[in-house]
Amino acid sequence: MIRRLAARAFWSLSRWKLSTAPAPDRPTVLVGAPHTSNWDFILMLGITWRLDMDIRWLGKHTLFTGWRGPLMRALGGIPVDRSNAGRVVDEVVELVGAGEVFGLVVTPDGTRGGHTRWKSGFYRIARESGMPVTLGYVDRTTMTTGLGPTLEMTGDVTADMDRIRAFYVDKAGFRPDLRVEPRLREETRRV
């Protein structure tokens, strides 16, 4: 209830417009792109709270140290130790197996800059867990944000990424100069 009230207040005061598909009714990998600013996190909370959507999100383990740890976990954070990132897939599969309905928020274009491709973790998680991929977006040109289509990943990496690229082709984040083209290194080989 508090989350929904906070979201209503946020959207009534925000310059941004929420333009969204309904929240999926089953577990999904929720891609957040283009990820070019820390403000994307606030928009993601606003979207998912407004849709009354339970979320989990992946963050580097250092975000969960000290006083931030309990707050980050309460907001749905799952710490990822990059030296043992494979454990995350097992944890997500466990949550799905337990019957939880949630969106696992992943920002495949990495941490706001310095990358030339998307990271393929979201794709591997979707394929290994059987979860579809929901395309969340931020578009500074239209000042809109929300959820786009939910897609099943077929295992044909190039064809799946072509559908994803088609959705994001006209989307620009807070900092358009930091946008990373939705392309995986694995498109030329199997994920």
Backbone as ProteinMPNN parsed JSONL, in Angstrom:
{"seq_chain_A": "MIRRLAARAFWSLSRWKLSTAPAPDRPTVLVGAPHTSNWDFILMLGITWRLDMDIRWLGKHTLFTGWRGPLMRALGGIPVDRSNAGRVVDEVVELVGAGEVFGLVVTPDGTRGGHTRWKSGFYRIARESGMPVTLGYVDRTTMTTGLGPTLEMTGDVTADMDRIRAFYVDKAGFRPDLRVEPRLREETRRV", "coords_chain_A": {"N_chain_A": [[0.826, -1.196, 0.0], [1.902, 1.265, 0.856], [3.975, 1.469, -0.995], [2.504, 1.718, -3.385], [1.169, 4.161, -2.948], [3.376, 5.893, -2.719], [4.361, 5.61, -5.313], [2.226, 6.659, -6.835], [2.299, 9.333, -5.991], [4.858, 9.997, -6.894], [4.576, 9.718, -9.75], [2.637, 11.649, -10.226], [3.977, 13.982, -9.714], [6.215, 13.911, -11.297], [8.185, 14.787, -14.214], [8.292, 12.886, -16.066], [6.458, 10.533, -18.054], [4.432, 7.755, -17.49], [4.21, 5.079, -19.511], [3.078, 2.15, -20.243], [3.066, -1.425, -20.684], [0.965, -3.962, -19.197], [1.962, -5.458, -16.033], [3.789, -8.515, -16.117], [2.317, -11.762, -15.463], [3.728, -13.821, -14.47], [6.949, -15.123, -13.369], [9.641, -13.136, -14.602], [12.438, -12.012, -16.564], [13.424, -8.848, -16.238], [14.444, -6.497, -18.31], [16.297, -3.576, -18.031], [16.746, -0.771, -19.838], [17.718, 1.915, -22.05], [20.47, 2.002, -19.85], [21.722, 4.603, -18.417], [22.09, 6.291, -16.308], [22.014, 6.927, -12.756], [19.481, 7.665, -12.024], [17.795, 5.98, -13.323], [17.252, 3.867, -11.634], [15.457, 4.943, -9.756], [13.289, 5.492, -11.452], [12.705, 2.859, -12.218], [11.837, 1.766, -9.777], [9.57, 3.375, -9.436], [7.996, 2.565, -11.643], [7.596, -0.24, -11.196], [6.493, -0.263, -8.624], [4.149, 1.184, -9.061], [2.818, -0.584, -10.725], [2.4, -2.547, -8.957], [4.262, -4.607, -8.734], [6.334, -7.224, -7.787], [9.762, -7.135, -7.325], [13.139, -8.196, -7.976], [16.546, -7.381, -8.031], [19.782, -7.278, -9.496], [22.876, -6.506, -8.071], [26.194, -5.187, -7.674], [28.182, -6.728, -5.188], [29.373, -4.957, -3.377], [27.598, -2.897, -2.989], [26.023, -3.718, -0.962], [27.143, -3.513, 1.509], [27.746, -2.437, 4.898], [25.58, 0.144, 6.182], [23.958, 0.322, 3.952], [23.285, -2.23, 3.107], [20.926, -3.606, 4.398], [18.897, -1.859, 3.447], [19.165, -2.017, 0.626], [18.595, -4.738, 0.234], [15.935, -4.779, 1.169], [14.757, -3.341, -0.837], [14.719, -5.184, -2.803], [17.156, -6.111, -3.718], [19.745, -8.308, -4.858], [22.804, -9.399, -3.951], [25.68, -9.629, -6.019], [28.524, -11.404, -6.369], [31.044, -10.966, -8.392], [33.07, -12.762, -8.83], [31.906, -15.183, -8.469], [29.592, -15.411, -10.096], [27.901, -17.268, -11.299], [26.377, -18.512, -9.357], [24.148, -16.921, -9.014], [22.265, -17.545, -11.013], [21.41, -20.093, -10.162], [20.182, -19.359, -7.74], [18.065, -17.758, -8.657], [16.61, -19.627, -10.18], [15.797, -21.264, -8.098], [14.004, -19.519, -6.726], [12.022, -19.235, -8.691], [11.18, -21.889, -8.873], [10.036, -22.126, -6.372], [7.657, -20.932, -6.732], [7.363, -18.178, -6.683], [6.271, -15.023, -7.95], [7.799, -12.646, -9.75], [9.765, -9.884, -10.974], [12.898, -10.025, -12.318], [15.165, -7.667, -12.312], [17.487, -6.611, -14.626], [20.298, -4.942, -15.881], [21.534, -5.044, -18.819], [23.286, -3.521, -20.325], [25.246, -2.871, -18.679], [27.211, -0.938, -16.386], [26.458, 2.098, -16.701], [28.195, 3.164, -18.942], [31.312, 2.927, -20.825], [31.181, 0.507, -22.115], [30.823, -1.614, -24.998], [29.065, -3.474, -25.823], [26.119, -5.364, -24.875], [25.885, -7.215, -21.825], [25.587, -10.738, -21.478], [24.262, -12.039, -19.416], [21.523, -11.705, -18.684], [20.239, -13.046, -20.723], [21.19, -15.668, -20.515], [20.203, -16.295, -17.951], [17.434, -16.142, -18.447], [17.101, -18.225, -20.346], [18.067, -20.497, -18.911], [16.384, -20.575, -16.709], [13.885, -20.638, -17.773], [12.371, -18.384, -17.878], [10.537, -15.643, -19.358], [11.533, -12.629, -21.16], [11.068, -9.354, -20.242], [10.825, -6.186, -21.63], [11.94, -3.362, -20.278], [12.016, 0.203, -20.271], [13.58, 3.451, -20.758], [13.006, 6.563, -22.116], [14.302, 9.384, -23.06], [13.805, 11.201, -25.116], [11.044, 11.255, -25.557], [10.248, 11.511, -23.006], [9.169, 9.339, -21.649], [8.565, 6.273, -19.908], [8.575, 2.835, -18.951], [7.135, -0.482, -19.189], [7.73, -2.623, -21.886], [7.104, -5.031, -24.451], [6.771, -8.544, -23.544], [8.912, -11.153, -24.083], [9.571, -14.452, -25.274], [12.584, -16.233, -25.055], [14.227, -17.858, -27.614], [16.522, -19.29, -28.037], [17.833, -18.928, -30.364], [20.081, -16.776, -30.683], [20.75, -14.484, -32.259], [18.344, -13.931, -33.648], [16.6, -13.51, -31.467], [17.85, -11.274, -30.29], [17.586, -9.486, -32.389], [14.847, -8.903, -32.262], [14.797, -7.63, -29.794], [16.533, -5.463, -30.289], [14.979, -4.109, -32.2], [12.921, -3.094, -30.618], [14.294, -1.315, -28.901], [15.475, 0.517, -30.61], [14.74, 3.239, -31.004], [14.973, 4.368, -28.5], [16.25, 6.489, -25.999], [18.4, 7.051, -23.313], [18.836, 8.841, -20.13], [21.33, 9.991, -20.527], [22.078, 10.172, -23.583], [24.488, 9.89, -24.996], [25.806, 7.848, -23.723], [24.606, 5.52, -24.423], [24.381, 2.042, -25.133], [24.6, -0.168, -27.776], [22.176, -2.726, -28.226], [23.587, -5.548, -28.38], [25.015, -8.724, -28.318], [28.07, -10.337, -27.48], [27.975, -13.009, -27.897], [26.359, -13.398, -30.097], [27.471, -14.343, -32.384], [28.174, -16.837, -31.723], [26.985, -19.691, -29.878], [25.031, -19.07, -26.909]], "CA_chain_A": [[0.0, 0.0, 0.0], [2.792, 2.431, 0.926], [4.673, 1.544, -2.276], [1.578, 2.239, -4.394], [0.962, 5.582, -2.663], [4.612, 6.583, -3.096], [4.427, 5.614, -6.777], [1.235, 7.627, -7.343], [2.837, 10.671, -5.731], [5.993, 10.187, -7.798], [4.128, 9.933, -11.132], [1.873, 12.899, -10.335], [4.919, 15.098, -9.639], [7.335, 13.711, -12.226], [8.106, 15.256, -15.603], [8.225, 11.674, -16.873], [5.144, 9.931, -18.235], [4.443, 6.295, -17.438], [3.53, 4.492, -20.664], [3.536, 0.798, -19.97], [2.26, -2.634, -20.804], [0.705, -4.492, -17.847], [3.0, -6.302, -15.433], [3.616, -9.936, -16.413], [1.699, -12.517, -14.373], [4.621, -14.926, -14.11], [8.323, -14.615, -13.219], [10.221, -12.635, -15.838], [13.669, -11.237, -16.504], [13.027, -7.492, -16.616], [15.591, -5.752, -18.81], [16.222, -2.121, -17.872], [17.658, -0.172, -20.814], [19.154, 2.082, -21.866], [20.858, 2.331, -18.475], [22.769, 5.615, -18.569], [22.099, 7.184, -15.162], [21.499, 6.372, -11.507], [18.056, 7.979, -11.961], [17.065, 4.828, -13.862], [16.826, 3.062, -10.489], [14.259, 5.594, -9.219], [12.205, 5.242, -12.408], [12.353, 1.446, -12.133], [11.008, 1.603, -8.581], [8.285, 4.008, -9.72], [7.243, 1.709, -12.573], [7.2, -1.512, -10.598], [5.596, -0.004, -7.504], [2.854, 1.592, -9.621], [2.193, -1.793, -11.259], [2.337, -3.492, -7.836], [5.082, -5.726, -9.208], [7.423, -7.616, -6.898], [10.997, -7.211, -8.113], [14.474, -8.462, -7.46], [17.522, -6.812, -8.953], [21.156, -7.702, -9.257], [23.804, -5.405, -7.843], [27.513, -5.642, -7.218], [28.131, -7.034, -3.755], [29.837, -3.836, -2.561], [26.442, -2.046, -2.674], [25.301, -4.321, 0.157], [27.963, -3.442, 2.713], [27.416, -1.384, 5.856], [24.192, 0.551, 6.385], [23.174, 0.173, 2.711], [22.888, -3.617, 2.903], [19.514, -3.88, 4.686], [18.057, -1.052, 2.558], [19.225, -2.592, -0.721], [17.848, -6.015, 0.26], [14.51, -4.451, 1.315], [14.299, -2.867, -2.151], [14.734, -6.317, -3.733], [18.501, -6.359, -4.212], [20.468, -9.57, -4.697], [24.216, -9.097, -4.171], [26.389, -10.5, -6.949], [29.981, -11.422, -6.277], [31.398, -11.262, -9.785], [33.978, -13.901, -8.906], [31.071, -16.385, -8.42], [28.318, -14.941, -10.646], [27.067, -18.404, -11.673], [25.491, -18.82, -8.244], [22.933, -16.126, -9.151], [21.304, -18.299, -11.821], [20.845, -21.117, -9.281], [19.306, -18.691, -6.776], [16.859, -17.337, -9.387], [15.869, -20.841, -10.511], [15.168, -21.673, -6.831], [12.857, -18.644, -6.491], [10.986, -19.608, -9.669], [10.689, -23.2, -8.45], [9.232, -21.957, -5.161], [6.371, -20.357, -7.126], [7.307, -16.718, -6.544], [6.078, -14.231, -9.166], [8.613, -11.45, -9.585], [10.571, -9.451, -12.1], [14.322, -9.923, -12.003], [15.653, -6.523, -13.064], [18.876, -6.723, -15.059], [20.698, -3.899, -16.832], [22.569, -5.725, -19.59], [24.301, -2.639, -20.889], [26.292, -2.698, -17.672], [27.194, 0.208, -15.488], [26.441, 3.446, -17.26], [29.293, 3.654, -19.764], [32.538, 2.172, -20.952], [30.939, -0.79, -22.738], [30.445, -1.56, -26.412], [28.032, -4.504, -26.018], [25.383, -5.791, -23.7], [26.324, -8.444, -21.168], [24.616, -11.788, -21.824], [23.706, -12.694, -18.233], [20.059, -11.718, -18.706], [19.825, -14.054, -21.699], [21.476, -16.978, -19.912], [19.25, -16.51, -16.859], [16.124, -16.422, -19.051], [17.118, -19.557, -20.967], [18.26, -21.559, -17.92], [15.276, -20.611, -15.751], [12.617, -20.729, -18.492], [11.647, -17.124, -17.729], [10.557, -14.76, -20.52], [12.222, -11.356, -20.972], [10.215, -8.169, -20.394], [11.676, -5.057, -21.996], [11.682, -2.094, -19.61], [12.731, 1.238, -21.018], [13.616, 4.877, -20.456], [13.199, 7.292, -23.373], [14.397, 10.818, -22.769], [13.256, 11.991, -26.222], [9.601, 11.407, -25.353], [10.051, 11.599, -21.551], [8.327, 8.224, -21.241], [9.234, 5.106, -19.36], [7.616, 1.79, -18.603], [7.416, -1.832, -19.648], [7.329, -2.947, -23.251], [6.63, -6.409, -24.622], [7.409, -9.683, -22.886], [9.326, -12.057, -25.158], [10.2, -15.734, -24.958], [13.875, -16.401, -25.719], [14.131, -19.109, -28.367], [17.815, -19.957, -28.152], [18.457, -18.344, -31.557], [20.53, -15.528, -30.076], [20.659, -13.358, -33.191], [16.923, -13.615, -33.885], [16.068, -12.926, -30.232], [18.407, -9.934, -30.129], [16.981, -8.624, -33.42], [13.559, -8.426, -31.714], [15.121, -6.689, -28.717], [17.056, -4.252, -30.934], [13.866, -3.403, -32.849], [12.199, -2.351, -29.586], [15.106, -0.246, -28.316], [16.121, 1.32, -31.643], [14.454, 4.666, -30.869], [14.977, 4.741, -27.087], [17.461, 7.183, -25.546], [18.408, 7.207, -21.866], [19.121, 10.17, -19.583], [22.547, 10.459, -21.191], [22.087, 9.439, -24.853], [25.855, 9.624, -25.432], [26.287, 6.632, -23.053], [23.799, 4.378, -24.864], [25.112, 0.898, -25.667], [23.783, -0.934, -28.734], [21.801, -4.062, -27.737], [24.262, -6.59, -29.146], [25.787, -9.617, -27.459], [29.266, -10.952, -28.045], [27.596, -14.386, -28.234], [25.504, -13.499, -31.279], [28.165, -15.1, -33.428], [28.313, -18.21, -31.228], [25.899, -20.068, -28.982], [25.123, -18.65, -25.511]], "C_chain_A": [[0.871, 1.262, 0.0], [3.532, 2.603, -0.394], [3.774, 2.154, -3.353], [1.323, 3.729, -4.196], [2.189, 6.403, -3.056], [4.724, 6.682, -4.61], [3.438, 6.613, -7.37], [1.74, 9.052, -7.156], [3.976, 10.965, -6.704], [5.51, 10.519, -9.208], [3.311, 11.208, -11.275], [2.8, 14.121, -10.322], [6.022, 15.046, -10.7], [7.091, 14.355, -13.587], [7.952, 14.076, -16.549], [6.799, 11.141, -16.926], [5.3, 8.412, -18.225], [3.591, 5.782, -18.594], [3.953, 3.033, -20.709], [2.536, -0.276, -20.354], [1.974, -3.112, -19.38], [1.886, -5.333, -17.346], [2.744, -7.76, -15.805], [3.038, -10.673, -15.202], [2.491, -13.758, -14.002], [6.027, -14.37, -13.961], [8.903, -14.241, -14.576], [11.579, -11.998, -15.557], [13.293, -9.865, -17.056], [14.265, -6.701, -17.004], [15.338, -4.264, -18.614], [17.231, -1.477, -18.794], [16.98, 1.029, -21.475], [19.462, 2.582, -20.444], [22.031, 3.306, -18.538], [22.895, 6.545, -17.37], [21.613, 6.443, -13.916], [20.008, 6.664, -11.328], [17.212, 6.828, -12.499], [16.517, 3.954, -12.729], [15.528, 3.623, -9.893], [13.068, 5.351, -10.143], [11.752, 3.788, -12.347], [11.486, 1.178, -10.904], [9.622, 2.201, -8.809], [7.402, 3.161, -10.619], [6.705, 0.485, -11.843], [6.285, -1.314, -9.395], [4.216, 0.397, -8.001], [2.094, 0.372, -10.15], [2.02, -2.865, -10.187], [3.083, -4.787, -8.185], [6.21, -5.986, -8.218], [8.679, -7.757, -7.753], [12.17, -7.666, -7.27], [15.413, -7.797, -8.475], [18.918, -7.222, -8.52], [22.043, -6.477, -9.09], [25.144, -5.938, -7.373], [27.517, -5.719, -5.693], [28.559, -5.871, -2.867], [28.705, -2.864, -2.223], [25.732, -2.506, -1.408], [26.108, -4.329, 1.447], [27.481, -2.31, 3.611], [25.926, -1.107, 5.953], [23.327, 0.345, 5.145], [22.628, -1.234, 2.527], [21.42, -3.901, 3.175], [18.56, -3.104, 3.772], [18.006, -1.665, 1.155], [18.459, -3.91, -0.792], [16.341, -5.767, 0.369], [13.92, -3.957, -0.002], [14.368, -3.965, -3.213], [16.103, -6.703, -4.251], [19.035, -7.746, -3.903], [21.935, -9.26, -4.969], [24.873, -10.121, -5.094], [27.883, -10.318, -6.735], [30.452, -11.87, -7.654], [32.382, -12.42, -9.921], [33.205, -15.224, -8.852], [29.67, -16.053, -8.931], [27.382, -16.082, -11.035], [26.076, -18.801, -10.604], [24.155, -18.097, -8.38], [21.871, -16.881, -9.941], [20.631, -19.364, -10.964], [19.842, -20.516, -8.298], [17.985, -18.281, -7.441], [15.998, -18.548, -9.725], [15.149, -21.368, -9.26], [13.917, -20.851, -6.539], [11.701, -18.989, -7.419], [10.354, -20.935, -9.263], [9.804, -23.124, -7.219], [7.882, -21.3, -5.46], [6.262, -18.854, -6.973], [7.098, -16.068, -7.909], [6.801, -12.907, -8.941], [9.261, -11.09, -10.91], [12.004, -9.355, -11.628], [14.901, -8.828, -12.886], [17.143, -6.696, -13.343], [19.144, -5.589, -16.035], [21.853, -4.448, -17.664], [23.592, -4.818, -20.243], [25.305, -2.221, -19.833], [26.116, -1.446, -16.849], [27.466, 1.484, -16.249], [27.708, 3.902, -17.979], [30.485, 2.722, -19.815], [32.369, 0.812, -21.596], [30.564, -0.605, -24.205], [29.363, -2.567, -26.752], [27.272, -4.705, -24.726], [26.043, -7.027, -23.114], [25.217, -9.479, -21.333], [23.983, -12.486, -20.626], [22.19, -12.776, -18.238], [19.544, -12.831, -19.609], [20.032, -15.458, -21.126], [20.499, -17.288, -18.787], [17.878, -16.87, -17.428], [16.076, -17.834, -19.62], [17.203, -20.664, -19.92], [17.104, -21.683, -16.933], [13.921, -20.804, -16.431], [11.769, -19.473, -18.375], [11.638, -16.359, -19.052], [11.341, -13.488, -20.18], [11.229, -10.23, -21.233], [11.128, -6.974, -20.61], [11.203, -3.781, -21.311], [12.508, -1.023, -20.3], [12.642, 2.61, -20.365], [13.826, 5.553, -21.801], [13.139, 8.789, -23.116], [13.767, 11.667, -23.869], [11.761, 12.247, -26.049], [9.247, 11.592, -23.876], [9.058, 10.542, -21.072], [9.184, 7.087, -20.719], [8.167, 4.075, -19.018], [8.096, 0.426, -19.037], [6.913, -1.975, -21.073], [6.88, -4.392, -23.312], [7.411, -7.413, -23.774], [7.653, -10.732, -23.958], [9.883, -13.363, -24.604], [11.527, -15.795, -25.71], [13.917, -17.796, -26.331], [15.409, -19.927, -28.368], [18.543, -19.535, -29.42], [18.851, -16.924, -31.152], [20.341, -14.342, -31.007], [19.209, -12.959, -33.434], [16.297, -12.98, -32.642], [16.569, -11.495, -30.055], [17.897, -8.98, -31.203], [15.65, -8.065, -32.931], [13.796, -7.392, -30.611], [15.634, -5.375, -29.301], [15.937, -3.431, -31.568], [13.078, -2.579, -31.828], [12.996, -1.138, -29.116], [15.694, 0.731, -29.337], [15.905, 2.826, -31.461], [14.445, 5.152, -29.424], [16.322, 5.37, -26.709], [17.362, 7.398, -24.041], [18.644, 8.641, -21.44], [20.313, 10.797, -20.29], [22.701, 9.691, -22.499], [23.49, 9.083, -25.351], [26.429, 8.348, -24.795], [25.509, 5.378, -23.47], [24.681, 3.299, -25.482], [24.158, 0.121, -26.566], [23.45, -2.312, -28.163], [22.377, -5.175, -28.63], [25.096, -7.408, -28.185], [27.006, -10.148, -28.203], [28.901, -12.344, -28.585], [26.725, -14.498, -29.478], [26.167, -14.272, -32.41], [28.459, -16.527, -32.986], [27.19, -18.486, -30.253], [26.114, -19.584, -27.565], [25.063, -19.867, -24.622]], "O_chain_A": [[0.618, 2.203, -0.752], [3.707, 3.724, -0.871], [4.214, 2.997, -4.135], [1.265, 4.481, -5.169], [2.063, 7.474, -3.651], [5.133, 7.717, -5.138], [3.776, 7.335, -8.308], [1.622, 9.882, -8.058], [4.049, 12.055, -7.27], [5.975, 11.49, -9.805], [3.293, 11.799, -12.355], [2.449, 15.172, -10.857], [6.682, 16.053, -10.958], [5.955, 14.458, -14.052], [7.533, 14.24, -17.695], [6.033, 11.279, -15.972], [6.191, 7.863, -18.873], [2.386, 6.03, -18.641], [5.053, 2.712, -21.159], [1.325, -0.058, -20.346], [2.67, -2.709, -18.448], [2.69, -5.841, -18.128], [1.593, -8.198, -15.807], [3.242, -10.261, -14.06], [1.99, -14.641, -13.305], [6.282, -13.243, -14.387], [8.688, -14.934, -15.57], [11.834, -11.509, -14.457], [12.891, -9.745, -18.214], [15.042, -6.284, -16.145], [14.283, -3.753, -18.99], [18.437, -1.604, -18.581], [15.753, 1.124, -21.445], [18.788, 3.47, -19.923], [23.182, 2.899, -18.691], [23.698, 7.477, -17.389], [20.888, 5.453, -14.016], [19.338, 5.978, -10.556], [16.034, 6.716, -12.16], [15.441, 3.37, -12.857], [14.613, 2.867, -9.567], [11.97, 5.042, -9.68], [10.555, 3.508, -12.416], [10.505, 0.44, -10.988], [8.615, 1.607, -8.422], [6.198, 3.05, -10.388], [5.505, 0.21, -11.87], [5.385, -2.125, -9.171], [3.211, -0.009, -7.418], [0.87, 0.303, -10.036], [1.549, -3.965, -10.476], [2.594, -5.894, -7.959], [6.952, -5.073, -7.856], [8.658, -8.423, -8.788], [12.188, -7.54, -6.046], [15.075, -7.678, -9.652], [19.187, -7.474, -7.346], [21.968, -5.529, -9.872], [25.225, -6.999, -6.754], [26.931, -4.88, -5.009], [28.146, -5.804, -1.709], [28.827, -2.086, -1.276], [24.927, -1.766, -0.843], [25.79, -5.071, 2.376], [26.881, -1.344, 3.14], [25.108, -2.017, 5.821], [22.109, 0.208, 5.255], [21.61, -1.417, 1.858], [20.719, -4.388, 2.288], [17.526, -3.636, 3.366], [16.932, -1.81, 0.573], [17.754, -4.168, -1.767], [15.553, -6.466, -0.268], [12.728, -4.131, -0.257], [14.106, -3.708, -4.388], [16.205, -7.545, -5.143], [18.806, -8.288, -2.822], [22.288, -8.897, -6.091], [24.649, -11.325, -4.964], [28.427, -9.226, -6.899], [30.275, -13.029, -8.03], [32.517, -12.997, -10.999], [33.769, -16.276, -9.152], [28.677, -16.373, -8.28], [26.17, -15.876, -11.094], [25.032, -19.374, -10.914], [23.133, -18.6, -7.912], [20.696, -16.858, -9.573], [19.413, -19.526, -11.028], [18.782, -21.092, -8.054], [16.916, -18.44, -6.853], [14.778, -18.498, -9.57], [14.024, -21.86, -9.353], [12.887, -21.402, -6.151], [10.545, -19.031, -6.997], [9.133, -21.084, -9.306], [8.919, -23.96, -7.037], [7.059, -21.128, -4.561], [5.172, -18.301, -7.118], [7.674, -16.505, -8.905], [6.448, -12.142, -8.043], [9.296, -11.892, -11.843], [12.292, -8.676, -10.642], [15.106, -9.039, -14.081], [17.946, -6.899, -12.432], [18.326, -5.305, -16.91], [23.014, -4.335, -17.27], [24.65, -5.28, -20.671], [26.119, -1.326, -20.058], [25.002, -0.963, -16.648], [28.62, 1.884, -16.408], [28.245, 4.956, -17.639], [30.649, 1.846, -18.966], [33.318, 0.029, -21.626], [30.049, 0.442, -24.596], [28.799, -2.526, -27.845], [27.697, -4.29, -23.648], [26.685, -7.795, -23.83], [24.037, -9.131, -21.328], [23.23, -13.442, -20.809], [21.623, -13.794, -17.843], [18.543, -13.479, -19.305], [19.162, -16.321, -21.24], [20.017, -18.415, -18.676], [17.231, -17.8, -16.945], [15.106, -18.559, -19.397], [16.492, -21.664, -20.022], [16.863, -22.758, -16.384], [12.925, -21.094, -15.768], [10.589, -19.481, -18.727], [12.617, -16.412, -19.797], [11.76, -13.301, -19.038], [10.625, -10.157, -22.303], [12.089, -6.772, -19.867], [10.198, -3.19, -21.705], [13.572, -1.306, -20.85], [11.764, 2.886, -19.548], [14.722, 5.169, -22.553], [12.065, 9.374, -22.974], [13.246, 12.747, -23.587], [11.272, 13.333, -26.361], [8.084, 11.805, -23.536], [8.219, 10.804, -20.21], [10.364, 6.963, -21.048], [7.0, 4.413, -18.822], [9.29, 0.196, -19.229], [5.825, -1.516, -21.42], [6.336, -4.922, -22.343], [8.541, -7.164, -23.354], [6.729, -11.152, -24.654], [10.581, -13.372, -23.589], [11.583, -15.442, -26.888], [13.672, -18.792, -25.649], [15.386, -21.121, -28.665], [19.747, -19.76, -29.542], [18.055, -15.991, -31.265], [19.827, -13.304, -30.591], [18.884, -11.772, -33.426], [15.545, -12.012, -32.757], [15.793, -10.604, -29.708], [17.785, -7.78, -30.953], [15.349, -6.893, -33.155], [13.074, -6.399, -30.517], [15.225, -4.298, -28.867], [15.94, -2.203, -31.485], [12.617, -1.482, -32.144], [12.437, -0.054, -28.95], [16.357, 1.691, -28.943], [16.812, 3.609, -31.742], [13.954, 6.248, -29.151], [17.385, 4.853, -27.054], [16.341, 7.878, -23.551], [18.654, 9.552, -22.268], [20.305, 11.985, -20.611], [23.381, 8.665, -22.532], [23.663, 8.086, -26.052], [27.433, 7.822, -25.275], [25.736, 4.298, -22.925], [25.6, 3.589, -26.247], [23.042, -0.208, -26.163], [24.341, -3.001, -27.666], [21.698, -5.668, -29.531], [25.801, -6.859, -27.338], [26.96, -10.376, -29.412], [29.446, -12.794, -29.593], [26.383, -15.612, -29.878], [25.487, -14.795, -33.293], [28.937, -17.339, -33.779], [26.5, -17.552, -29.845], [27.228, -19.66, -27.047], [25.124, -19.742, -23.399]]}, "name": "protein", "num_of_chains": 1, "seq": "MIRRLAARAFWSLSRWKLSTAPAPDRPTVLVGAPHTSNWDFILMLGITWRLDMDIRWLGKHTLFTGWRGPLMRALGGIPVDRSNAGRVVDEVVELVGAGEVFGLVVTPDGTRGGHTRWKSGFYRIARESGMPVTLGYVDRTTMTTGLGPTLEMTGDVTADMDRIRAFYVDKAGFRPDLRVEPRLREETRRV"}
